[in-house]
PDB file of C-alpha atoms in Angstrom:
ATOM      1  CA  UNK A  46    -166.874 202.447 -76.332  1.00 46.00           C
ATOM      2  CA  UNK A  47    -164.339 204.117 -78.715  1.00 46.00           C
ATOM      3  CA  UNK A  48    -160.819 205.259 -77.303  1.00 47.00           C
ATOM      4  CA  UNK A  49    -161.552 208.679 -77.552  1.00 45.00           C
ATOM      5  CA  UNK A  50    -164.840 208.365 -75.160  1.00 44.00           C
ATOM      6  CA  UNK A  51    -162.807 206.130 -72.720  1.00 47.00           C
ATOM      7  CA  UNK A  52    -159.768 208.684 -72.517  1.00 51.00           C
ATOM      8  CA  UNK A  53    -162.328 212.161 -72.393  1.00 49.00           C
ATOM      9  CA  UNK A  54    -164.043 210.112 -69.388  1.00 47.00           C
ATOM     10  CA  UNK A  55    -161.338 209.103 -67.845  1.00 49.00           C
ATOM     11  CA  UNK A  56    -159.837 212.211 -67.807  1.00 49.00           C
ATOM     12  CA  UNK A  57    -162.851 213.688 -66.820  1.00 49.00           C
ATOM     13  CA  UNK A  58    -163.070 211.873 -63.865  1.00 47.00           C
ATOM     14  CA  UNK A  59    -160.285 212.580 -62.722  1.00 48.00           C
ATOM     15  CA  UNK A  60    -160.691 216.036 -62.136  1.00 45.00           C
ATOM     16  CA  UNK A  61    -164.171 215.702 -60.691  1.00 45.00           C
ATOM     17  CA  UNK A  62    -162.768 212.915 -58.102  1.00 43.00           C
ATOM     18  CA  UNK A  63    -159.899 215.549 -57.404  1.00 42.00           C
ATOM     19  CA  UNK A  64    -162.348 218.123 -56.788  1.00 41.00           C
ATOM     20  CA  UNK A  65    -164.995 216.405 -55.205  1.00 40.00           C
ATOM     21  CA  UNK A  66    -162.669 215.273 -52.342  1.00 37.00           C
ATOM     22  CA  UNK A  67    -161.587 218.271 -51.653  1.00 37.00           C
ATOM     23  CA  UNK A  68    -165.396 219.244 -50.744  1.00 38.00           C
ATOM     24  CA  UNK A  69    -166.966 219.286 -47.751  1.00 37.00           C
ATOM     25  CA  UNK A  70    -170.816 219.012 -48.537  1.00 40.00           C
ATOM     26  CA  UNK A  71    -173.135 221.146 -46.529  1.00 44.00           C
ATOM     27  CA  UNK A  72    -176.019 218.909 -44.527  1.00 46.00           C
ATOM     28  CA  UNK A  73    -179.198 218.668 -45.347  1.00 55.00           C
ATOM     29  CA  UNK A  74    -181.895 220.027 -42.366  1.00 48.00           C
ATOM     30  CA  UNK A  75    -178.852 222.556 -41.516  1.00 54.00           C
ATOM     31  CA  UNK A  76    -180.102 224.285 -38.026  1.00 51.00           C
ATOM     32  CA  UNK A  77    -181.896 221.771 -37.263  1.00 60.00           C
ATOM     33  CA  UNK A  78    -179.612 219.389 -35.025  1.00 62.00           C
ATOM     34  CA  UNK A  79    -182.613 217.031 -34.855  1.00 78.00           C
ATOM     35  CA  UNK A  80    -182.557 215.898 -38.683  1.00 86.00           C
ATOM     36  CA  UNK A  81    -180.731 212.755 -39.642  1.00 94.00           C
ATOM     37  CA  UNK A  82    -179.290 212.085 -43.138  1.00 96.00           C
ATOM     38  CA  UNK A  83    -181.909 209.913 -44.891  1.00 96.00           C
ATOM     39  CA  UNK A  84    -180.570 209.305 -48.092  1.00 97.00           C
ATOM     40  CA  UNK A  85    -177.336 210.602 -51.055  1.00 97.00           C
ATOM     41  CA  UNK A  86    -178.093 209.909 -54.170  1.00 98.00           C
ATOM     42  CA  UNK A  87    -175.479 211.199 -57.609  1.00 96.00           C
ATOM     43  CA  UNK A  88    -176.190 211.416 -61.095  1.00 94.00           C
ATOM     44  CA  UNK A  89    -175.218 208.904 -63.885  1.00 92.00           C
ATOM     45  CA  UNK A  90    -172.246 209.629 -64.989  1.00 86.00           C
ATOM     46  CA  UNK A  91    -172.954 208.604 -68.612  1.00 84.00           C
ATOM     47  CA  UNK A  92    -176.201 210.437 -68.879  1.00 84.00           C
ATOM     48  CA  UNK A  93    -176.522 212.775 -71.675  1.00 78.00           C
ATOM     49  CA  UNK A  94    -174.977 216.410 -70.129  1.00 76.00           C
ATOM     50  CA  UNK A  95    -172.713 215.055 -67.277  1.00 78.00           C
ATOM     51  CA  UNK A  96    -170.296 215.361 -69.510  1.00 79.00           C
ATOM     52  CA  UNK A  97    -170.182 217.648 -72.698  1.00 75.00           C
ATOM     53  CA  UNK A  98    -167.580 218.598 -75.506  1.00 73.00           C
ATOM     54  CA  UNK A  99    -167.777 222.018 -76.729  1.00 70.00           C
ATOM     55  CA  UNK A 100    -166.240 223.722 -80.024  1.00 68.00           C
ATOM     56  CA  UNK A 101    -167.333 227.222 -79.740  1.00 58.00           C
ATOM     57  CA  UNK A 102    -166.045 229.752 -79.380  1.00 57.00           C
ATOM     58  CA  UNK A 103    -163.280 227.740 -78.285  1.00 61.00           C
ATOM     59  CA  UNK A 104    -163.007 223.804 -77.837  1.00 73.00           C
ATOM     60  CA  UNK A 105    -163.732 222.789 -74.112  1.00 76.00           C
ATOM     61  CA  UNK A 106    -165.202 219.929 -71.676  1.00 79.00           C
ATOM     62  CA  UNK A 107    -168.011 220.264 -68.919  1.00 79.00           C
ATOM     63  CA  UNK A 108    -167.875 217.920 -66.510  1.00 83.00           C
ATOM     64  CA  UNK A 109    -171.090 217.941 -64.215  1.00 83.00           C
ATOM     65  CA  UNK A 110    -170.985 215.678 -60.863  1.00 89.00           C
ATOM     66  CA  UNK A 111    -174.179 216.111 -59.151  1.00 93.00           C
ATOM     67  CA  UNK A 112    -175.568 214.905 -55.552  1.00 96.00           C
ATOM     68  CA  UNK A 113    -178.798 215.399 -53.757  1.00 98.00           C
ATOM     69  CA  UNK A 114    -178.853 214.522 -50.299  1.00 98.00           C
ATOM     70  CA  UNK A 115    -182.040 214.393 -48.158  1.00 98.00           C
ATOM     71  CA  UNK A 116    -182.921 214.188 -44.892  1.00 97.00           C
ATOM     72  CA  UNK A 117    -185.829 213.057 -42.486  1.00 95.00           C
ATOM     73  CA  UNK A 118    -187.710 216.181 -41.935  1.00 96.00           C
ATOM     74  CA  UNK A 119    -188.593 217.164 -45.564  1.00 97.00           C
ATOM     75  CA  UNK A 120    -184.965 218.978 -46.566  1.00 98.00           C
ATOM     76  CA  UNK A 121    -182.871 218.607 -49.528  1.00 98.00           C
ATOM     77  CA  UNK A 122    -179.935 219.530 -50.996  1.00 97.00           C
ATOM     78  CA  UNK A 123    -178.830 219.596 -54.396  1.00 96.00           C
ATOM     79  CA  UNK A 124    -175.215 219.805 -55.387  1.00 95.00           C
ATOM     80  CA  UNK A 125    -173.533 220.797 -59.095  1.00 91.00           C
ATOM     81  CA  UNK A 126    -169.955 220.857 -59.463  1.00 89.00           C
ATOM     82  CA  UNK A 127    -168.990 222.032 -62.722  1.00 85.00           C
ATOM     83  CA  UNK A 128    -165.444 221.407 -63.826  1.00 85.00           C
ATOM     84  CA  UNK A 129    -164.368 223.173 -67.278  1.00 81.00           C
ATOM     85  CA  UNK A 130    -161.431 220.908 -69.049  1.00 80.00           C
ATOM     86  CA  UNK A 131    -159.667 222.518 -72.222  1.00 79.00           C
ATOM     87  CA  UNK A 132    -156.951 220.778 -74.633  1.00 72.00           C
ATOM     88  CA  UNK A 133    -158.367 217.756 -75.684  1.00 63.00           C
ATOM     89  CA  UNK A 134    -159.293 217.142 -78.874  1.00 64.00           C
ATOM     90  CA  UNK A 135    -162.724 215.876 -79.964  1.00 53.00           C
ATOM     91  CA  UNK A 136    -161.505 214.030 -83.047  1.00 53.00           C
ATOM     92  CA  UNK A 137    -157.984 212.263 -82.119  1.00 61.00           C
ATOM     93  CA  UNK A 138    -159.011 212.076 -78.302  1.00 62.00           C
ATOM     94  CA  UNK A 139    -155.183 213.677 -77.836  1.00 68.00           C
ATOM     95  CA  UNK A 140    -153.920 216.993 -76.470  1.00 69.00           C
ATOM     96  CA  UNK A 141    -152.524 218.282 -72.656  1.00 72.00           C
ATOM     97  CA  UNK A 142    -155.877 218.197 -70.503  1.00 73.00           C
ATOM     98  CA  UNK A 143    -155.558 221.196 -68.653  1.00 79.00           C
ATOM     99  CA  UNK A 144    -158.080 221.641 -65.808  1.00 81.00           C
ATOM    100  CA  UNK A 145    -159.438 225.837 -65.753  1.00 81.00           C
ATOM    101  CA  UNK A 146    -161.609 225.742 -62.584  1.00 84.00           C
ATOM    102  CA  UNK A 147    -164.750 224.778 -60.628  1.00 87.00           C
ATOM    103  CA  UNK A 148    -167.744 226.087 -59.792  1.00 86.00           C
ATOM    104  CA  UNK A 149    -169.716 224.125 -57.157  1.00 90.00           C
ATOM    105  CA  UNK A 150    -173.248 225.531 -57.250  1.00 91.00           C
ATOM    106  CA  UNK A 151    -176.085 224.166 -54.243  1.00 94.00           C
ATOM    107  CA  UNK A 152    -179.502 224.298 -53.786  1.00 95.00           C
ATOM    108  CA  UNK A 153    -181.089 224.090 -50.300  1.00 97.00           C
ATOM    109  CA  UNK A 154    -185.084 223.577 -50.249  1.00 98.00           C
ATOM    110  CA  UNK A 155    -187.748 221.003 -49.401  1.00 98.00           C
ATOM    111  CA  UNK A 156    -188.886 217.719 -50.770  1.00 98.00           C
ATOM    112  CA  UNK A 157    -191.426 215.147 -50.832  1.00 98.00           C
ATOM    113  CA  UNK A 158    -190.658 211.540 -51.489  1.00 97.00           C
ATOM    114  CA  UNK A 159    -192.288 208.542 -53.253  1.00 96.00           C
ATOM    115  CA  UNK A 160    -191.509 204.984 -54.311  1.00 94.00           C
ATOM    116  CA  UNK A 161    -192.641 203.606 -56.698  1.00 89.00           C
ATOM    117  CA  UNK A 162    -191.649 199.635 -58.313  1.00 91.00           C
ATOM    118  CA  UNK A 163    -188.155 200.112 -56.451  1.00 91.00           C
ATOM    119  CA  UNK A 164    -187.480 203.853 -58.158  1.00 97.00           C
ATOM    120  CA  UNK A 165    -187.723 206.782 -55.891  1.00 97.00           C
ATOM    121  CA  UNK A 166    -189.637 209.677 -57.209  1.00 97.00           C
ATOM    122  CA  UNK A 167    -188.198 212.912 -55.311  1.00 98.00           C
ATOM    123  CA  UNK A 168    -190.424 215.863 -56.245  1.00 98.00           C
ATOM    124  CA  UNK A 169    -187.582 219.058 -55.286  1.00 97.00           C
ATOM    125  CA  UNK A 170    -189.892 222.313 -54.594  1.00 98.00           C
ATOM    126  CA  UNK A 171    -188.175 226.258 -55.918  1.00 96.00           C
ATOM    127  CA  UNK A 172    -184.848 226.627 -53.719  1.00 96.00           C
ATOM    128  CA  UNK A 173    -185.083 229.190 -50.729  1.00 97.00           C
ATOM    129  CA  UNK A 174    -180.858 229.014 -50.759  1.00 97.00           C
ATOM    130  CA  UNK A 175    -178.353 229.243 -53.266  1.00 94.00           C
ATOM    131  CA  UNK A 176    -174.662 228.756 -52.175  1.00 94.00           C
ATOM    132  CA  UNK A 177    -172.050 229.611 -55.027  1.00 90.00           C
ATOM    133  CA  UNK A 178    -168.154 228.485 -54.495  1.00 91.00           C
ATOM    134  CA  UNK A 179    -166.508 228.951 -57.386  1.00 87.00           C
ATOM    135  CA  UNK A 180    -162.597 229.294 -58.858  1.00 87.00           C
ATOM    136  CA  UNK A 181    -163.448 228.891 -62.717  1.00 78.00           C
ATOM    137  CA  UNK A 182    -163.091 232.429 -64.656  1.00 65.00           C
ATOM    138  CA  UNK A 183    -163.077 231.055 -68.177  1.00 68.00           C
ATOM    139  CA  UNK A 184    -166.762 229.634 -68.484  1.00 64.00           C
ATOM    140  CA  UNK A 185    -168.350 231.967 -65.678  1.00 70.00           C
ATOM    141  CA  UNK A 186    -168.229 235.271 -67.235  1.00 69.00           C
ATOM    142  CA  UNK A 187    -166.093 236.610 -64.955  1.00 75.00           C
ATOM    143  CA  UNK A 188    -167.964 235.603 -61.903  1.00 80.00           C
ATOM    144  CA  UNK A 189    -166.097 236.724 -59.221  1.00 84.00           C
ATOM    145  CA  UNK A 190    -163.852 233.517 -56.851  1.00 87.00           C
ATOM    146  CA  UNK A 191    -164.769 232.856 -53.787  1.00 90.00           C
ATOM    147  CA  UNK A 192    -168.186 231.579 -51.237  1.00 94.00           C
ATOM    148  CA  UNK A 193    -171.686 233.676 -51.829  1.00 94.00           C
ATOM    149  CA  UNK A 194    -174.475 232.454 -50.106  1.00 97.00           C
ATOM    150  CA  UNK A 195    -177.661 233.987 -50.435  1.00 96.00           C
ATOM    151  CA  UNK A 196    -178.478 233.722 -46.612  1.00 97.00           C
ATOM    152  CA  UNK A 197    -175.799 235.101 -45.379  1.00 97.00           C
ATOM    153  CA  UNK A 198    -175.488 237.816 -48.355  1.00 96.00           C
ATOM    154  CA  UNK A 199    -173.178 240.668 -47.749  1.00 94.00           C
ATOM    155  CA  UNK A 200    -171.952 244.307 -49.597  1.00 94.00           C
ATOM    156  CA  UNK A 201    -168.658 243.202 -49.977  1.00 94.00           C
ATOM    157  CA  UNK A 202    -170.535 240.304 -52.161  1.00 93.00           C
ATOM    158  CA  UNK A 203    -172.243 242.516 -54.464  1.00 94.00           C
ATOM    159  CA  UNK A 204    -169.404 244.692 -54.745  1.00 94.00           C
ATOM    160  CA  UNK A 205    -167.429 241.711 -55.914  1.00 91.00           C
ATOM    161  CA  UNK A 206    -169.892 240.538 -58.299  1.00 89.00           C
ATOM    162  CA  UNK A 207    -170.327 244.239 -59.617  1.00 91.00           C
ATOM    163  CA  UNK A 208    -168.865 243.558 -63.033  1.00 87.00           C
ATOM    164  CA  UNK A 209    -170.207 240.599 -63.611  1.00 82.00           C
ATOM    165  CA  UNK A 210    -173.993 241.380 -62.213  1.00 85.00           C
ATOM    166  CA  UNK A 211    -173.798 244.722 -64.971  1.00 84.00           C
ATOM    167  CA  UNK A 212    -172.561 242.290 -67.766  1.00 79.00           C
ATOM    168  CA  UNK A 213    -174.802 239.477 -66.902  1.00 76.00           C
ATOM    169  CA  UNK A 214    -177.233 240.021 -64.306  1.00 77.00           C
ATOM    170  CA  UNK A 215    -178.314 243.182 -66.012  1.00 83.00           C
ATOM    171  CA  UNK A 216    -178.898 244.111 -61.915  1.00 88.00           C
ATOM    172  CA  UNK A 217    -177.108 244.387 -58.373  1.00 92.00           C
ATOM    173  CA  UNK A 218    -176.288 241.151 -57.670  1.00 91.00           C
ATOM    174  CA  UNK A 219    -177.890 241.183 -54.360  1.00 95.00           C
ATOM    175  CA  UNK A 220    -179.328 237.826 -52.694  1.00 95.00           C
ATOM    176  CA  UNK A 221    -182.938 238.193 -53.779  1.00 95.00           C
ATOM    177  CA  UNK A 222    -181.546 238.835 -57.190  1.00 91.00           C
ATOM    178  CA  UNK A 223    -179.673 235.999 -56.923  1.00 91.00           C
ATOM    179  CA  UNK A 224    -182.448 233.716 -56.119  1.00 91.00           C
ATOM    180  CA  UNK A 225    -184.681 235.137 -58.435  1.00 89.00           C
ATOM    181  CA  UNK A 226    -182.646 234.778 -61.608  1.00 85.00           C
ATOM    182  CA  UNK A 227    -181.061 231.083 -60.683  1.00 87.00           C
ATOM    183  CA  UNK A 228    -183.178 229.328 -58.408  1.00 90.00           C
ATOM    184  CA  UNK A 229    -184.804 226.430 -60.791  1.00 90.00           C
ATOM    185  CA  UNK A 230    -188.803 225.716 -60.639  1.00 92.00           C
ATOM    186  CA  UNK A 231    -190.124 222.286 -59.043  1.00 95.00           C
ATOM    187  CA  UNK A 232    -188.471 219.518 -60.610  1.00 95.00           C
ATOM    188  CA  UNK A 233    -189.094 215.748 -60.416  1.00 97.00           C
ATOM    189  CA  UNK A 234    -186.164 213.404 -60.173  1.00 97.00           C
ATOM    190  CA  UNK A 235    -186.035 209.456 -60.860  1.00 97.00           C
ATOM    191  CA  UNK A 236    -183.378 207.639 -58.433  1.00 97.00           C
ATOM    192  CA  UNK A 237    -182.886 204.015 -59.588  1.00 97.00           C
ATOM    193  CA  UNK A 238    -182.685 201.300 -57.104  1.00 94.00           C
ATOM    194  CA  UNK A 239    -178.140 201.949 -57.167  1.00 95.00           C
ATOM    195  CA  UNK A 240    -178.985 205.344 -55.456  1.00 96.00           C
ATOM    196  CA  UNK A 241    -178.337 207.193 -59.571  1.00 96.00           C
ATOM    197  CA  UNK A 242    -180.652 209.682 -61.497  1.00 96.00           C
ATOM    198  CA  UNK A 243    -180.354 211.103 -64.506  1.00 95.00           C
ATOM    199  CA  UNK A 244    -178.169 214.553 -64.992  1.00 91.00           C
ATOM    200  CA  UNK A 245    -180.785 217.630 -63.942  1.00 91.00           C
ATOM    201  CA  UNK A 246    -180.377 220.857 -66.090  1.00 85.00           C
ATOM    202  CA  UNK A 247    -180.162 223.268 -63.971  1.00 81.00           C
ATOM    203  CA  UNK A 248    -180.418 227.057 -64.209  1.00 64.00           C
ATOM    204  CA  UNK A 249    -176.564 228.468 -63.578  1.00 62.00           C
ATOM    205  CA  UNK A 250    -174.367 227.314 -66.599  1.00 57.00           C
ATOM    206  CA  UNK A 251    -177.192 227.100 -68.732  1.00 56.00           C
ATOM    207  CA  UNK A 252    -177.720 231.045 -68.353  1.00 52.00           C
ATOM    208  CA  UNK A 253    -173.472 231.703 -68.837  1.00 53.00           C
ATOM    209  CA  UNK A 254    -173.403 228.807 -71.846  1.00 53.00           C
ATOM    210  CA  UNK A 255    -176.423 230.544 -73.400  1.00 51.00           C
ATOM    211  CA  UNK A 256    -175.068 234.155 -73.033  1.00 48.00           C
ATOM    212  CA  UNK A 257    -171.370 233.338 -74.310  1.00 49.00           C
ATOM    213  CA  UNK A 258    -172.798 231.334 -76.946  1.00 48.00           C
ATOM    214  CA  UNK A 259    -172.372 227.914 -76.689  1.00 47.00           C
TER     215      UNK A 259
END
């Protein structure tokens, strides 16, 4: 592992572990006191897209942490925190690391479970939920700071979104909306016997990257 990699991880890090502690995570099964944690599980941290380095149109890092957590009546949740980094540089590995917000983007929906030669195969089904938390303004498009949550939508969400849902969106950002334009499609995800999968591509940044052309 070169210098460079060591320090962008390292600082990397970091800033997720600064954020991440600062979360609390929303249960899996929530309103329904009956359902018991059955298993956390994060991705691997050196899998390709946990961590990317961007050069255009201007020279940033994306650092994705991401946790499912399921419980025992069929629930999941699916957690990506999304931490944009500017002012290192790719080729010395040198420059002030400056830290220009979070987004923290999580999926609530059901899942079946199999194991298979000490791997667990979780099979995720389309998200019913989609909770948004977010203080990054750089990478988001101007997405709006603050909580939306798609079941417990409100006007004075849409209203704040407004700009952002005309640019982006290309319609009211209202919760169906919402759900329809992020919510990702079944996916299957690997978790290795140390409770690690790799990193999921997901449907939020991918849409922003895409339209501010990264």
């Amino acid at each position: 592992m070169n210098k460079f990699t060591k320090k962008l991880i390292v600082a990397a890090v970091t800033v997720v572990s600064a954020v991440v502690m600062a979360i609390s995570f929303a249960a899996c099964g929530e309103g329904n006191s009956a359902a018991k944690l059955k298993g956390v599980y994060t991705v691997n941290p050196g899998s390709a897209g946990a961590i990317s380095y961007k050069t255009a149109p201007m020279k940033l890092i994306e650092v994705n942490s991401q946790t499912i957590k399921i419980d025992d009546v069929g629930a999941y949740s699916f957690e990506v925190s999304t931490d944009i980094v500017t002012g290192l540089e790719a080729v010395t590995g040198t420059g002030e690391v400056i830290n220009r917000g979070n987004t923290v983007v999580t999926y609530y929906g059901t899942y079946t479970a199999e194991e298979d030669s000490g791997l667990i195969v979780l099979t995720l089904a389309k998200p019913t939920r989609i909770t948004f938390t977010n203080t990054d303004e750089l990478l988001t498009g101007g997405f709006a700071s603050g909580y939306f949550d798609t079941a417990d939508w409100k006007d004075e969400n849409t209203e704040a979104l407004k700009t952002w849902s005309e640019s982006w969106l290309k319609q009211d950002a209202t919760a169906e909306n919402m759900l329809d334009k992020f919510a990702f499609e079944e996916k299957t995800v690997i978790v290795s016997a140390e409770g690690q999968f790799d990193y999921v591509r997901v449907s939020y940044h991918n849409v922003i990257l895409s339209a501010m052309g990264f």
